XYZ file of C-alpha atoms in Angstrom:
400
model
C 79.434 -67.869 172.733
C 75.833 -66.871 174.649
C 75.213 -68.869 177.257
C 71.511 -68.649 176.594
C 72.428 -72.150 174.342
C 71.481 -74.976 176.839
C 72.053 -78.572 176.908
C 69.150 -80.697 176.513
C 70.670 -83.598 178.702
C 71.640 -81.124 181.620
C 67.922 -79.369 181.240
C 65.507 -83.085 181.089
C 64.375 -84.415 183.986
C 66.597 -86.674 186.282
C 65.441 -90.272 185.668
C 62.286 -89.300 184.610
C 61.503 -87.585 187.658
C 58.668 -84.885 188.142
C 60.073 -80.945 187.767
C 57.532 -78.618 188.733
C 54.493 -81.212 188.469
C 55.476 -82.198 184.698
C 57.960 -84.732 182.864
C 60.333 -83.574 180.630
C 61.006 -86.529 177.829
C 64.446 -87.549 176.741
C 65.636 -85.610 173.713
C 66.181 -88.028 170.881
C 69.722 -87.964 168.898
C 67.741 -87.107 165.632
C 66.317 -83.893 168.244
C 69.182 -82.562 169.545
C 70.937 -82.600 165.914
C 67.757 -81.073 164.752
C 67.352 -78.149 167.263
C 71.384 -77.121 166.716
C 71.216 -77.754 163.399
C 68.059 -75.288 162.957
C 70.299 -72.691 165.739
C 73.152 -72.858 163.267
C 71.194 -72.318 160.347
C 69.063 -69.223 162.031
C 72.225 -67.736 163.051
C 74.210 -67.727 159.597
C 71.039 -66.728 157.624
C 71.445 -63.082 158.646
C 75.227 -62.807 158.720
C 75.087 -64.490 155.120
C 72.579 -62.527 153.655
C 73.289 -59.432 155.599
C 76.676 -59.250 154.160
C 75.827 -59.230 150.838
C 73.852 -56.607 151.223
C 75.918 -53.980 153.182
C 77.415 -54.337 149.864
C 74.450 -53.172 147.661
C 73.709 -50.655 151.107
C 77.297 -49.477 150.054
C 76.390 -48.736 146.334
C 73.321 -46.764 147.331
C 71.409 -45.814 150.496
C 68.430 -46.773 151.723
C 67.893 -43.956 154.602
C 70.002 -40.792 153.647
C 71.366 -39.232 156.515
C 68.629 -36.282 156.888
C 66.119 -39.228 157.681
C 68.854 -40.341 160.459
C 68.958 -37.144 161.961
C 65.092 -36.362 161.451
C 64.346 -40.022 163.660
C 67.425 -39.129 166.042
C 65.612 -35.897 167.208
C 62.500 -37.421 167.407
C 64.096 -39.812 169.638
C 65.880 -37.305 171.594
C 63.032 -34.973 171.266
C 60.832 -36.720 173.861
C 63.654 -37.984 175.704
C 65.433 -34.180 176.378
C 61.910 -32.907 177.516
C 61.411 -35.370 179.940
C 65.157 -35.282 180.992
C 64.907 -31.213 181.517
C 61.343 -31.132 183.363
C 63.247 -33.433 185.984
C 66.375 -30.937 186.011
C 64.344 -28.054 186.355
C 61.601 -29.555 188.737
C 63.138 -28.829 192.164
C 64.706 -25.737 190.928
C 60.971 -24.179 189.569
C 59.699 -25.399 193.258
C 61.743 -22.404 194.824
C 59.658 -19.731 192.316
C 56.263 -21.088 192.838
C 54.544 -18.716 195.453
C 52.702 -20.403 198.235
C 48.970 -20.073 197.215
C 50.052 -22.031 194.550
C 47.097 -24.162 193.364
C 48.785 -27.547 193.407
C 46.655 -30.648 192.709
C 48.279 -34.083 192.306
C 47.757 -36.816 189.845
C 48.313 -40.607 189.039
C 49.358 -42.522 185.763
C 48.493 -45.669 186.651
C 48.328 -48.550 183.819
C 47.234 -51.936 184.990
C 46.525 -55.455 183.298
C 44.160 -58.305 184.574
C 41.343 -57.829 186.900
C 40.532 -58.876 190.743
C 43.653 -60.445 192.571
C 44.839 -60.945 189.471
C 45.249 -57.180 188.224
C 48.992 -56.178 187.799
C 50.385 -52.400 188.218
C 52.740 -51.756 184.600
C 53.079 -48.005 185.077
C 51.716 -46.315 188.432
C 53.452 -42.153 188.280
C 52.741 -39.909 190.468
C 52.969 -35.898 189.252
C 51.151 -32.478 190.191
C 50.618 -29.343 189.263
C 53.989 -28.257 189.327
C 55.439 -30.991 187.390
C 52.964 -29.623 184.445
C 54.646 -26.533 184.214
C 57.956 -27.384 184.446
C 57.122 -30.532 181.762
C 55.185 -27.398 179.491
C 58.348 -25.549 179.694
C 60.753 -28.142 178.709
C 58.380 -28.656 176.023
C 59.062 -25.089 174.281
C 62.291 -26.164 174.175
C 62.170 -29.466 172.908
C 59.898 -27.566 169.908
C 62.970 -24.975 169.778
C 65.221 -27.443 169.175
C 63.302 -29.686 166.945
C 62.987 -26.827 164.856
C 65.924 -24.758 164.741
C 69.022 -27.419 166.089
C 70.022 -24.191 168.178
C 73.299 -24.811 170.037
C 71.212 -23.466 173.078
C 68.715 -26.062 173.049
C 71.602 -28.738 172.259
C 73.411 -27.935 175.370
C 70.043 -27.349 177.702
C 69.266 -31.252 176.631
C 72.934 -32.322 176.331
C 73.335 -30.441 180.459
C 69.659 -32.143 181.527
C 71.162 -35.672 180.442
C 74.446 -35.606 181.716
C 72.876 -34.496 184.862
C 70.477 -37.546 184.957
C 73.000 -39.758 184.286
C 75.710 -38.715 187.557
C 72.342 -38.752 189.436
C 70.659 -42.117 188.583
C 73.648 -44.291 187.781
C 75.394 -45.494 190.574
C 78.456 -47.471 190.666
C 78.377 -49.479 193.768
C 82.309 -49.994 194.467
C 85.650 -48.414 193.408
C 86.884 -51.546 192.418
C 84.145 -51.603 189.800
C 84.640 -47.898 188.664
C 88.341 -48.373 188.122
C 87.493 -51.526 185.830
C 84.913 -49.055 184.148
C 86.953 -46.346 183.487
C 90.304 -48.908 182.673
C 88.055 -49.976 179.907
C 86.864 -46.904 178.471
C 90.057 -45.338 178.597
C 91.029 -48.276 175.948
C 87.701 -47.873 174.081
C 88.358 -44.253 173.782
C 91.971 -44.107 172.557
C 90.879 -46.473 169.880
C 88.190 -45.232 168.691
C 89.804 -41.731 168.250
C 93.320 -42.316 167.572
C 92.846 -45.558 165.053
C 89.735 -45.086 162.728
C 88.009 -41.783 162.168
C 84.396 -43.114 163.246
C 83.745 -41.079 166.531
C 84.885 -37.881 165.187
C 82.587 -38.527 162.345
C 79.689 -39.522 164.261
C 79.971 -36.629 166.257
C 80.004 -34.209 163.650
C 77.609 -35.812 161.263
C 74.873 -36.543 163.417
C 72.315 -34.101 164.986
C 71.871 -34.895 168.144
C 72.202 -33.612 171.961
C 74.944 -36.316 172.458
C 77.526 -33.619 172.582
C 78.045 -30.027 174.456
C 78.768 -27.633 171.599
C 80.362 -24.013 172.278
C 80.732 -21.564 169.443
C 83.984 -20.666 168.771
C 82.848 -17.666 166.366
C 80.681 -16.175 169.620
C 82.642 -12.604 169.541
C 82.008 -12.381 165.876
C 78.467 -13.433 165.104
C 76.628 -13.720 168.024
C 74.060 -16.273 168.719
C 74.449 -17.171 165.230
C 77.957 -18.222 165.325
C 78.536 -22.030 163.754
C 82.391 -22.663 164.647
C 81.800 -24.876 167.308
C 83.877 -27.156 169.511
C 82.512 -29.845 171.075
C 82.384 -32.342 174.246
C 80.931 -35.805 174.197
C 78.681 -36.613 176.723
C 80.369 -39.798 177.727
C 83.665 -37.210 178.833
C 81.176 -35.870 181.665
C 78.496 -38.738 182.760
C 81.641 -41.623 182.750
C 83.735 -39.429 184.908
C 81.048 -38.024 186.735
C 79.465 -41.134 188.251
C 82.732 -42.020 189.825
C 83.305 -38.313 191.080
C 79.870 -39.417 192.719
C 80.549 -42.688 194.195
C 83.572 -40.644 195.723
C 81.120 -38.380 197.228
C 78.709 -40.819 199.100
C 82.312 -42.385 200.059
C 83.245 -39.403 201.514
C 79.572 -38.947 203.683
C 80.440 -42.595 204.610
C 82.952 -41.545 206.581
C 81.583 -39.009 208.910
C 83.911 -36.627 209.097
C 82.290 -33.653 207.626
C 84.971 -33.682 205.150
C 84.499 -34.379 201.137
C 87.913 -34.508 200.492
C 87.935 -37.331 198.088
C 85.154 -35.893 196.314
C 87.002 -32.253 195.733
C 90.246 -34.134 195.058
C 88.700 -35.740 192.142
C 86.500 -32.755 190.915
C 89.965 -30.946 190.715
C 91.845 -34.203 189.192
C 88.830 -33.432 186.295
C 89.021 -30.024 185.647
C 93.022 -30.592 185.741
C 92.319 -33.228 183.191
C 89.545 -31.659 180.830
C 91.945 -28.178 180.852
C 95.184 -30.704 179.815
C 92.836 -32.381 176.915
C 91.837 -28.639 175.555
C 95.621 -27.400 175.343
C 97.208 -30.585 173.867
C 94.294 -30.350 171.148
C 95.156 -26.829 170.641
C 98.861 -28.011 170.724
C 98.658 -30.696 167.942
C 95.505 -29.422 165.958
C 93.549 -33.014 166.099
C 90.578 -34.312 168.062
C 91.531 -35.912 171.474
C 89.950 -38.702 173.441
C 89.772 -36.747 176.918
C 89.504 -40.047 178.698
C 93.287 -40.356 177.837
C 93.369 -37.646 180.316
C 90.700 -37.659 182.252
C 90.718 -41.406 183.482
C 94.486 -41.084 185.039
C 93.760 -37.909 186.747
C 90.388 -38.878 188.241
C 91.381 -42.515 189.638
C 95.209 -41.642 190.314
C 94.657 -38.429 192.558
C 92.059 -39.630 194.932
C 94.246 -42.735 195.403
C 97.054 -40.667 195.726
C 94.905 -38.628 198.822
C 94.221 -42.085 200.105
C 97.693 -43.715 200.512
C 98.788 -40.479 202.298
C 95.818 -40.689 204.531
C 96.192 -44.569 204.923
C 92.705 -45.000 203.810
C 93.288 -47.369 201.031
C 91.738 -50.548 202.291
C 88.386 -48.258 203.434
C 88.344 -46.913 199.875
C 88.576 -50.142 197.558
C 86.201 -52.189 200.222
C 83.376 -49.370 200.523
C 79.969 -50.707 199.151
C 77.985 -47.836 198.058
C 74.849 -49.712 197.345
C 74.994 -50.834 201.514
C 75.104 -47.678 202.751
C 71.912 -45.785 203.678
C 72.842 -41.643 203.198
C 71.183 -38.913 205.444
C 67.850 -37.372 204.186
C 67.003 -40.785 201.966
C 63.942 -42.266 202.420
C 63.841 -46.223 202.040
C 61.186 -48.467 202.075
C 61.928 -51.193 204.170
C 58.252 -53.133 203.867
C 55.910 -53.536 201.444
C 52.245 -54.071 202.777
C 50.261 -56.724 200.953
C 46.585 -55.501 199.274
C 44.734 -57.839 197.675
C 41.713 -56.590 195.354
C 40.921 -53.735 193.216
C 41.261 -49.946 194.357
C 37.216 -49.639 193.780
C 36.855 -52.143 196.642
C 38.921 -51.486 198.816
C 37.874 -47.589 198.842
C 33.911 -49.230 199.351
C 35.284 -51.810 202.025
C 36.884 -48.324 203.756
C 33.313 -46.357 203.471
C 31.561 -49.497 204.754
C 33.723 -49.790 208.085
C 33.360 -45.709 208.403
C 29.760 -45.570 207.769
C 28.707 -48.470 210.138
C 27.442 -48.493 213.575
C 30.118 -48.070 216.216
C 29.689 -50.620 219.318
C 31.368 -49.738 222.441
C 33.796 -52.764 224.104
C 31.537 -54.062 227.194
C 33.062 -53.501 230.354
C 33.277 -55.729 233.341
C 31.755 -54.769 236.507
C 35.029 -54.121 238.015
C 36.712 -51.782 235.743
C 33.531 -50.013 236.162
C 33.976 -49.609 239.648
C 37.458 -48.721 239.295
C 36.506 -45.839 236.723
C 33.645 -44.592 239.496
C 36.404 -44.706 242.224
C 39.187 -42.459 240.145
C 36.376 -39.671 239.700
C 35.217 -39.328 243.270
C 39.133 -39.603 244.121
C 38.774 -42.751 246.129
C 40.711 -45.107 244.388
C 44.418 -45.235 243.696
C 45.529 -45.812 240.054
C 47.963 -48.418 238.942
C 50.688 -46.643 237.101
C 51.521 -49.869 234.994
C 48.158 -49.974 233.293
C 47.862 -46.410 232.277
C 51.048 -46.202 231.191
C 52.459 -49.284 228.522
C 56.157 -47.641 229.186
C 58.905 -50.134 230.197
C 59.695 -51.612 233.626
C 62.358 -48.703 234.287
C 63.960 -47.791 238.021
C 61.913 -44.165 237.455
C 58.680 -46.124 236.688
C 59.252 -48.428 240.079
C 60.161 -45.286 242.298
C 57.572 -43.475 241.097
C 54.758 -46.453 241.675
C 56.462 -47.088 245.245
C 56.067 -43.229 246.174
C 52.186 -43.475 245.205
C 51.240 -46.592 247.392
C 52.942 -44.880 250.164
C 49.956 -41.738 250.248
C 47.100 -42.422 252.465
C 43.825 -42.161 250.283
């Protein structure tokens, strides 16, 4: 049951008492039986009257499945452009010659105004990031088109690589658990009803990698195709990953846990390929996959005797070389337009030199004409070190 159901007793005020400057009344008998009452009647309403018609949905269709497919690549239209122009971005950097002309932009959508004003979407792009997005774009038009296999797999490759990159599991612990469940999930779903080899053959989308069997024989326009969910690379992947930044954890210069488990995968992918081939039928590859790419790496572990290390590393604790974090957050009160005329103000006015006392004038007169000896400690803010004391002894010790 959702836990988003709360007790009007356990959510009133305490005796009448104040919560958050306001006083909550007591809920009435004839209330409470009113607000569940109106719950239970708002939640059978649609599984009533939605049942009885998934039985006239049965009878005849409302959206055929050419308007599923049409919205799907809409969908995954946008969604595969974007995902690409990030794939390609720092690779496109590398080809871009120096004179470049690079100019760099801002999204920025705010509500409110004054102190009040709230950032929603503040994105920073350039020049650069234009191309590459104009590029993906071709092929997001390619594939919206045509449903080439090329453009399938050029989306399909630019998600799955998103996905290893920006999901992050933060413990082993938790990617065991992950992949425990999935491995259930998948077996179901493949060996007791027919619904995710249908899904995946029925619908067009770049959910899948697809690889045409009939390549030899006709070319680019071959159609025999075998296919690869997406969920058998990003699932797998993202613990391949956590094994990674486990292995940089270490510093030891050696990513054996990560190269254990990118072999434990390819042993597992290959294994899932021949006993398809072997038995003719579709095969949930996390039946092979998820033994291969938990049980090696611990396998490497318990004959390294770093067990306890693995299952207790935090990934989301550890700060990795070459990552830039944002420890503090300056506070700016006020609109951009004012603060840019509060900058031009401060620039623009007068500038008034600090008055000096007669002394420090005399001092400064006496350093010129090479009559006065400095004191090291106020020229130079360094710490109170043995060099600093040495060095300030050996100086009072010169006759002027």
């Amino acid at each position: 049951m959702d836990s988003a159901v709360s007790d009007p007793h356990n959510g009133s005020a305490e005796a009448g008492g104040p919560t958050n400057g306001t006083t909550r009344p007591p809920s009435t008998p004839e209330g409470i039986a009113l607000a569940y009452g109106s719950l239970l009647l708002m939640a059978l309403l649609p599984i009533f009257f939605g049942a009885l018609r998934s039985v006239r949905c049965a009878r005849g269709k409302i959206f055929s499945q050419e308007y599923i497919n049409l919205l799907l690549s809409m969908y995954f239209f946008v969604l595969g452009i974007l995902a690409l122009s990030h794939t390609i971005s720092p690779l496109m950097n590398k080809f871009f010659p120096a004179n470049f002309p690079n100019r760099q932009y801002q999204l920025l959508f705010t509500q409110g105004s004054g102190e009040n004003k709230e950032e929603i979407i503040n994105y920073e792009f350039d020049t650069k990031d234009l191309v590459c997005l104009g590029l993906s774009s071709i092929v997001g038009v390619w594939y919206l088109l045509r449903k080439h296999w090329i453009a399938n797999n050029l989306f399909g490759l630019a998600f799955s690589l998103n996905g290893v990159e920006l999901l992050h599991l933060n413990n082993v612990s938790t990617g065991c658990i992950l992949l425990g469940g999935l491995f259930i999930y998948d077996i179901f779903w493949v060996f007791g009803t027919n619904v995710m080899v249908t899904v995946a053959k029925s619908f067009e989308a770049p959910i899948k990698l697809v690889f045409p069997q009939d390549l030899l024989e006709k070319g680019l326009e071959a159609d025999n195709f075998a296919m690869l969910g997406l969920g058998d690379i990003v699932i797998p992947g993202i613990f391949i990953a956590l094994l990674l930044r486990f292995d940089i954890s270490l510093k030891k210069n050696t990513h054996t846990y990560f190269y254990t488990s990118f072999a434990a995968y390819i042993f597992g992918l290959g294994l899932t390929i021949f006993i398809m081939h072997i038995f003719k039928h579709a095969q949930p590859a996390l039946l092979y996959l998820v033994p291969a790419c938990i049980g090696f790496p611990v396998l490497v572990a318990l004959a390294k005797g770093e067990v306890t290390e693995m299952f207790s590393y935090e990934s989301s604790a550890e700060i990795l070389p070459h990552t830039p974090r944002l420890t503090h957050f300056p506070t700016v009160s006020g609109s951009p337009a004012s603060l840019a005329d509060s900058m031009q103000q401060k620039l623009a006015g007068p500038r008034r030199r600090r008055p000096q006392n007669p002394s420090a004038i005399g001092r400064s007169r006496k350093l010129k004409m090479g009559l006065h000896k400095p004191n090291l400690s106020s020229i130079c803010r360094c710490p109170a070190t043995s060099w600093h004391h040495q060095a300030q002894r050996k100086w009072n010790q010169q006759p002027v």
